[in-house]
PDB file of C-alpha atoms in Angstrom:
ATOM      1  CA  GLY Y 148      18.392   6.539   3.582  1.00  0.00           C
ATOM      2  CA  ALA Y 149      17.805   5.344   0.011  1.00  0.00           C
ATOM      3  CA  ARG Y 150      17.338   1.620  -0.517  1.00  0.00           C
ATOM      4  CA  ARG Y 151      17.855  -0.398  -3.685  1.00  0.00           C
ATOM      5  CA  LEU Y 152      14.803  -2.491  -4.551  1.00  0.00           C
ATOM      6  CA  ARG Y 153      15.415  -5.453  -6.863  1.00  0.00           C
ATOM      7  CA  ILE Y 154      12.548  -6.603  -9.071  1.00  0.00           C
ATOM      8  CA  ASN Y 155      12.282  -9.485 -11.477  1.00  0.00           C
ATOM      9  CA  PRO Y 156       9.487  -8.550 -13.889  1.00  0.00           C
ATOM     10  CA  GLY Y 157       7.352 -11.651 -14.088  1.00  0.00           C
ATOM     11  CA  ALA Y 158       3.816 -12.639 -14.885  1.00  0.00           C
ATOM     12  CA  GLY Y 159       2.479 -10.641 -11.922  1.00  0.00           C
ATOM     13  CA  PHE Y 160       1.412  -7.033 -11.921  1.00  0.00           C
ATOM     14  CA  GLY Y 161       4.102  -4.422 -11.728  1.00  0.00           C
ATOM     15  CA  THR Y 162       7.717  -3.686 -12.418  1.00  0.00           C
ATOM     16  CA  GLY Y 163       7.811  -0.503 -10.346  1.00  0.00           C
ATOM     17  CA  THR Y 164       7.596   1.851 -13.305  1.00  0.00           C
ATOM     18  CA  HIS Y 165       3.832   2.451 -13.155  1.00  0.00           C
ATOM     19  CA  GLU Y 166       2.837   5.833 -11.787  1.00  0.00           C
ATOM     20  CA  THR Y 167       0.559   4.371  -9.097  1.00  0.00           C
ATOM     21  CA  THR Y 168       3.428   2.336  -7.626  1.00  0.00           C
ATOM     22  CA  GLN Y 169       5.739   5.344  -7.817  1.00  0.00           C
ATOM     23  CA  LEU Y 170       3.179   7.473  -5.962  1.00  0.00           C
ATOM     24  CA  CYS Y 171       2.964   4.924  -3.135  1.00  0.00           C
ATOM     25  CA  LEU Y 172       6.739   4.720  -2.874  1.00  0.00           C
ATOM     26  CA  GLN Y 173       6.950   8.522  -2.967  1.00  0.00           C
ATOM     27  CA  ALA Y 174       4.439   8.894  -0.104  1.00  0.00           C
ATOM     28  CA  VAL Y 175       6.209   6.376   2.091  1.00  0.00           C
ATOM     29  CA  GLY Y 176       9.714   7.504   1.152  1.00  0.00           C
ATOM     30  CA  GLU Y 177       8.909  11.134   1.989  1.00  0.00           C
ATOM     31  CA  GLY Y 178       7.223  10.071   5.239  1.00  0.00           C
ATOM     32  CA  VAL Y 179      10.190   7.969   6.348  1.00  0.00           C
ATOM     33  CA  ALA Y 180      12.764  10.576   5.264  1.00  0.00           C
ATOM     34  CA  SER Y 181      10.972  13.344   7.182  1.00  0.00           C
ATOM     35  CA  GLY Y 182      10.471  11.220  10.285  1.00  0.00           C
ATOM     36  CA  ARG Y 183       6.672  11.502  10.052  1.00  0.00           C
ATOM     37  CA  LEU Y 184       6.385   7.767   9.285  1.00  0.00           C
ATOM     38  CA  LEU Y 185       8.258   5.217  11.345  1.00  0.00           C
ATOM     39  CA  LEU Y 186       8.191   1.694   9.918  1.00  0.00           C
ATOM     40  CA  SER Y 187      10.682   0.126  12.304  1.00  0.00           C
ATOM     41  CA  GLY Y 188       8.895  -2.553  14.292  1.00  0.00           C
ATOM     42  CA  ARG Y 189       5.527  -1.899  12.634  1.00  0.00           C
ATOM     43  CA  ASN Y 190       3.286  -4.196  10.615  1.00  0.00           C
ATOM     44  CA  VAL Y 191       2.294  -3.267   7.070  1.00  0.00           C
ATOM     45  CA  LEU Y 192      -0.585  -4.352   4.840  1.00  0.00           C
ATOM     46  CA  ASP Y 193      -0.095  -4.295   1.061  1.00  0.00           C
ATOM     47  CA  PHE Y 194      -3.590  -4.916  -0.326  1.00  0.00           C
ATOM     48  CA  GLY Y 195      -3.579  -5.770  -4.037  1.00  0.00           C
ATOM     49  CA  SER Y 196       0.136  -6.448  -3.761  1.00  0.00           C
ATOM     50  CA  GLY Y 197       0.729  -7.676  -7.300  1.00  0.00           C
ATOM     51  CA  SER Y 198       4.409  -8.461  -7.754  1.00  0.00           C
ATOM     52  CA  GLY Y 199       5.197  -7.369  -4.192  1.00  0.00           C
ATOM     53  CA  ILE Y 200       7.124  -4.197  -4.913  1.00  0.00           C
ATOM     54  CA  LEU Y 201       5.497  -2.195  -2.104  1.00  0.00           C
ATOM     55  CA  SER Y 202       5.772  -5.149   0.286  1.00  0.00           C
ATOM     56  CA  ALA Y 203       9.487  -5.587  -0.351  1.00  0.00           C
ATOM     57  CA  GLY Y 204      10.011  -1.826  -0.172  1.00  0.00           C
ATOM     58  CA  ALA Y 205       8.279  -1.570   3.216  1.00  0.00           C
ATOM     59  CA  ALA Y 206      10.319  -4.491   4.544  1.00  0.00           C
ATOM     60  CA  LEU Y 207      13.548  -2.864   3.333  1.00  0.00           C
ATOM     61  CA  LEU Y 208      12.524   0.337   5.142  1.00  0.00           C
ATOM     62  CA  GLY Y 209      12.282  -1.531   8.445  1.00  0.00           C
ATOM     63  CA  ALA Y 210       8.774  -2.971   8.687  1.00  0.00           C
ATOM     64  CA  LYS Y 211       8.511  -5.749  11.257  1.00  0.00           C
ATOM     65  CA  HIS Y 212       6.142  -7.788   9.092  1.00  0.00           C
ATOM     66  CA  VAL Y 213       4.262  -7.265   5.808  1.00  0.00           C
ATOM     67  CA  ASP Y 214       1.027  -9.002   4.818  1.00  0.00           C
ATOM     68  CA  ALA Y 215       0.900  -8.983   1.006  1.00  0.00           C
ATOM     69  CA  VAL Y 216      -2.651  -9.731  -0.166  1.00  0.00           C
ATOM     70  CA  GLU Y 217      -3.201 -10.645  -3.817  1.00  0.00           C
ATOM     71  CA  ILE Y 218      -5.715 -12.995  -5.477  1.00  0.00           C
ATOM     72  CA  ASP Y 219      -3.585 -13.700  -8.584  1.00  0.00           C
ATOM     73  CA  SER Y 220      -1.430 -16.807  -8.021  1.00  0.00           C
ATOM     74  CA  LEU Y 221       1.059 -15.865 -10.756  1.00  0.00           C
ATOM     75  CA  ALA Y 222       1.555 -12.476  -9.134  1.00  0.00           C
ATOM     76  CA  ASN Y 223       2.062 -14.189  -5.765  1.00  0.00           C
ATOM     77  CA  ASP Y 224       4.797 -16.417  -7.203  1.00  0.00           C
ATOM     78  CA  ASN Y 225       6.487 -13.307  -8.588  1.00  0.00           C
ATOM     79  CA  ALA Y 226       6.038 -11.477  -5.259  1.00  0.00           C
ATOM     80  CA  PHE Y 227       7.775 -14.301  -3.393  1.00  0.00           C
ATOM     81  CA  GLU Y 228      10.626 -14.199  -5.903  1.00  0.00           C
ATOM     82  CA  ASN Y 229      10.938 -10.413  -5.469  1.00  0.00           C
ATOM     83  CA  ALA Y 230      10.908 -10.689  -1.661  1.00  0.00           C
ATOM     84  CA  THR Y 231      13.679 -13.290  -1.934  1.00  0.00           C
ATOM     85  CA  LEU Y 232      15.702 -11.098  -4.334  1.00  0.00           C
ATOM     86  CA  ASN Y 233      15.623  -8.372  -1.673  1.00  0.00           C
ATOM     87  CA  GLY Y 234      16.402 -10.699   1.234  1.00  0.00           C
ATOM     88  CA  VAL Y 235      13.081  -9.969   2.976  1.00  0.00           C
ATOM     89  CA  GLU Y 236      11.210 -13.229   2.307  1.00  0.00           C
ATOM     90  CA  GLY Y 237      11.059 -13.899   6.055  1.00  0.00           C
ATOM     91  CA  LEU Y 238       9.262 -10.582   6.632  1.00  0.00           C
ATOM     92  CA  VAL Y 239       6.678 -10.799   3.829  1.00  0.00           C
ATOM     93  CA  ARG Y 240       3.719 -13.158   4.149  1.00  0.00           C
ATOM     94  CA  ILE Y 241       1.980 -13.603   0.792  1.00  0.00           C
ATOM     95  CA  GLN Y 242      -1.690 -14.564   0.952  1.00  0.00           C
ATOM     96  CA  THR Y 243      -4.912 -14.464  -1.023  1.00  0.00           C
ATOM     97  CA  GLU Y 244      -7.289 -13.142   1.653  1.00  0.00           C
ATOM     98  CA  LEU Y 245      -7.303 -10.145   3.953  1.00  0.00           C
ATOM     99  CA  PRO Y 246      -6.144 -11.247   7.422  1.00  0.00           C
ATOM    100  CA  VAL Y 247      -8.866 -11.163  10.060  1.00  0.00           C
ATOM    101  CA  ASP Y 248      -8.484  -8.835  13.056  1.00  0.00           C
ATOM    102  CA  SER Y 249      -4.962  -7.690  12.139  1.00  0.00           C
ATOM    103  CA  LYS Y 250      -3.914  -4.052  12.628  1.00  0.00           C
ATOM    104  CA  TYR Y 251      -1.241  -2.184  10.701  1.00  0.00           C
ATOM    105  CA  GLY Y 252       0.876   0.934  11.055  1.00  0.00           C
ATOM    106  CA  LEU Y 253       0.819   1.355   7.268  1.00  0.00           C
ATOM    107  CA  VAL Y 254      -1.843   0.192   4.842  1.00  0.00           C
ATOM    108  CA  PHE Y 255      -1.190   0.333   1.090  1.00  0.00           C
ATOM    109  CA  ALA Y 256      -3.994  -0.283  -1.385  1.00  0.00           C
ATOM    110  CA  ASN Y 257      -2.765   0.246  -4.931  1.00  0.00           C
ATOM    111  CA  ILE Y 258      -5.794  -1.024  -6.781  1.00  0.00           C
ATOM    112  CA  LEU Y 259      -8.697   0.349  -8.808  1.00  0.00           C
ATOM    113  CA  LYS Y 260     -11.621   2.438  -7.527  1.00  0.00           C
ATOM    114  CA  PRO Y 261     -14.288  -0.325  -7.488  1.00  0.00           C
ATOM    115  CA  VAL Y 262     -12.131  -2.544  -5.274  1.00  0.00           C
ATOM    116  CA  LEU Y 263     -11.204   0.358  -2.978  1.00  0.00           C
ATOM    117  CA  LEU Y 264     -14.884   1.188  -2.518  1.00  0.00           C
ATOM    118  CA  GLU Y 265     -15.822  -2.459  -1.953  1.00  0.00           C
ATOM    119  CA  PHE Y 266     -13.104  -2.905   0.684  1.00  0.00           C
ATOM    120  CA  CYS Y 267     -13.354   0.542   2.294  1.00  0.00           C
ATOM    121  CA  ALA Y 268     -14.679  -0.725   5.642  1.00  0.00           C
ATOM    122  CA  PRO Y 269     -12.286  -3.678   6.037  1.00  0.00           C
ATOM    123  CA  LEU Y 270      -9.273  -1.562   5.036  1.00  0.00           C
ATOM    124  CA  CYS Y 271     -10.174   1.204   7.493  1.00  0.00           C
ATOM    125  CA  GLU Y 272     -10.698  -1.413  10.216  1.00  0.00           C
ATOM    126  CA  ARG Y 273      -7.136  -2.672   9.660  1.00  0.00           C
ATOM    127  CA  VAL Y 274      -5.551   0.740  10.302  1.00  0.00           C
ATOM    128  CA  ASN Y 275      -3.891   0.713  13.714  1.00  0.00           C
ATOM    129  CA  SER Y 276      -5.274   3.155  16.258  1.00  0.00           C
ATOM    130  CA  GLY Y 277      -1.988   4.988  16.773  1.00  0.00           C
ATOM    131  CA  GLN Y 278       0.061   6.965  14.248  1.00  0.00           C
ATOM    132  CA  ALA Y 279      -0.892   4.799  11.264  1.00  0.00           C
ATOM    133  CA  TRP Y 280      -0.830   5.775   7.613  1.00  0.00           C
ATOM    134  CA  LEU Y 281      -3.189   4.828   4.793  1.00  0.00           C
ATOM    135  CA  VAL Y 282      -2.060   5.200   1.161  1.00  0.00           C
ATOM    136  CA  LEU Y 283      -4.597   4.591  -1.624  1.00  0.00           C
ATOM    137  CA  SER Y 284      -3.492   4.612  -5.240  1.00  0.00           C
ATOM    138  CA  GLY Y 285      -4.678   3.340  -8.611  1.00  0.00           C
ATOM    139  CA  LEU Y 286      -6.910   6.370  -9.066  1.00  0.00           C
ATOM    140  CA  VAL Y 287      -7.516   8.839 -11.865  1.00  0.00           C
ATOM    141  CA  GLU Y 288      -8.873  12.340 -11.223  1.00  0.00           C
ATOM    142  CA  ASN Y 289     -12.549  11.309 -11.505  1.00  0.00           C
ATOM    143  CA  ASP Y 290     -12.018   8.607  -8.847  1.00  0.00           C
ATOM    144  CA  VAL Y 291     -10.626  10.948  -6.199  1.00  0.00           C
ATOM    145  CA  GLY Y 292     -13.970  12.428  -5.081  1.00  0.00           C
ATOM    146  CA  PRO Y 293     -15.916   9.182  -4.540  1.00  0.00           C
ATOM    147  CA  VAL Y 294     -12.982   7.346  -2.926  1.00  0.00           C
ATOM    148  CA  THR Y 295     -12.174  10.323  -0.681  1.00  0.00           C
ATOM    149  CA  ALA Y 296     -15.824  10.581   0.408  1.00  0.00           C
ATOM    150  CA  ALA Y 297     -16.101   6.881   1.276  1.00  0.00           C
ATOM    151  CA  PHE Y 298     -12.862   6.743   3.253  1.00  0.00           C
ATOM    152  CA  GLN Y 299     -13.395  10.149   4.891  1.00  0.00           C
ATOM    153  CA  LYS Y 300     -16.763   8.937   6.180  1.00  0.00           C
ATOM    154  CA  ARG Y 301     -15.087   5.898   7.799  1.00  0.00           C
ATOM    155  CA  LEU Y 302     -11.948   7.673   9.036  1.00  0.00           C
ATOM    156  CA  GLY Y 303     -13.516  10.942  10.141  1.00  0.00           C
ATOM    157  CA  ARG Y 304     -11.220  13.182   8.145  1.00  0.00           C
ATOM    158  CA  ALA Y 305     -10.037  14.083   4.669  1.00  0.00           C
ATOM    159  CA  PRO Y 306      -6.740  12.842   3.283  1.00  0.00           C
ATOM    160  CA  THR Y 307      -3.642  14.712   4.373  1.00  0.00           C
ATOM    161  CA  ARG Y 308      -2.345  14.885   0.810  1.00  0.00           C
ATOM    162  CA  VAL Y 309      -3.275  14.041  -2.760  1.00  0.00           C
ATOM    163  CA  LEU Y 310      -0.251  13.129  -4.872  1.00  0.00           C
ATOM    164  CA  ASN Y 311      -0.259  13.449  -8.677  1.00  0.00           C
ATOM    165  CA  LEU Y 312       1.831  11.859 -11.391  1.00  0.00           C
ATOM    166  CA  ASN Y 313       0.570  12.296 -14.921  1.00  0.00           C
ATOM    167  CA  GLU Y 314      -3.107  11.207 -14.905  1.00  0.00           C
ATOM    168  CA  TRP Y 315      -2.741   9.094 -11.728  1.00  0.00           C
ATOM    169  CA  ARG Y 316      -3.522  10.087  -8.142  1.00  0.00           C
ATOM    170  CA  ALA Y 317      -2.802   8.747  -4.660  1.00  0.00           C
ATOM    171  CA  LEU Y 318      -4.588   9.675  -1.448  1.00  0.00           C
ATOM    172  CA  VAL Y 319      -2.529   9.776   1.737  1.00  0.00           C
ATOM    173  CA  TRP Y 320      -3.847   9.841   5.288  1.00  0.00           C
ATOM    174  CA  GLU Y 321      -0.971  10.539   7.674  1.00  0.00           C
ATOM    175  CA  SER Y 322      -0.876   9.878  11.391  1.00  0.00           C
ATOM    176  CA  LEU Y 323      -4.351   8.461  11.807  1.00  0.00           C
ATOM    177  CA  LEU Y 324      -5.215   8.205  15.491  1.00  0.00           C
TER     178      LEU Y 324
END
């Protein structure tokens, strides 16, 4: 079930080697491989998408549609190029604002603590009501407590898993109902 993801390192954020990106890919890859996460026919939100690595990866794993949200125009140009390199440009919609009233089976937010806390409510509101996953990354150990508390208050439960890679952490909520 492995997929090859092609990336042209450009002016945007990310070449796929950063630990926070690897943690997101690990969470989703393990979920898909185990059958706990089904992306086929589901919509995905990649908030803080940077160069579009997670967006392209989700599309390659079968997502129906991916909304890639990033405010940096140079990163968005690079994200479009990376979607095209992977043949998924028709599945990835690159934009600068969070879509209104959209729901997703998988929400990625690989961005720093202050932005995660600021967008806690809108991100939680975008999680689909059935069998959705939320993956938050871009965190160091000291960020885990405050981010967990904010999202747990909105979601009604603690994360399913906390993934670690060097000093970086990712929070994973599986099968949110």
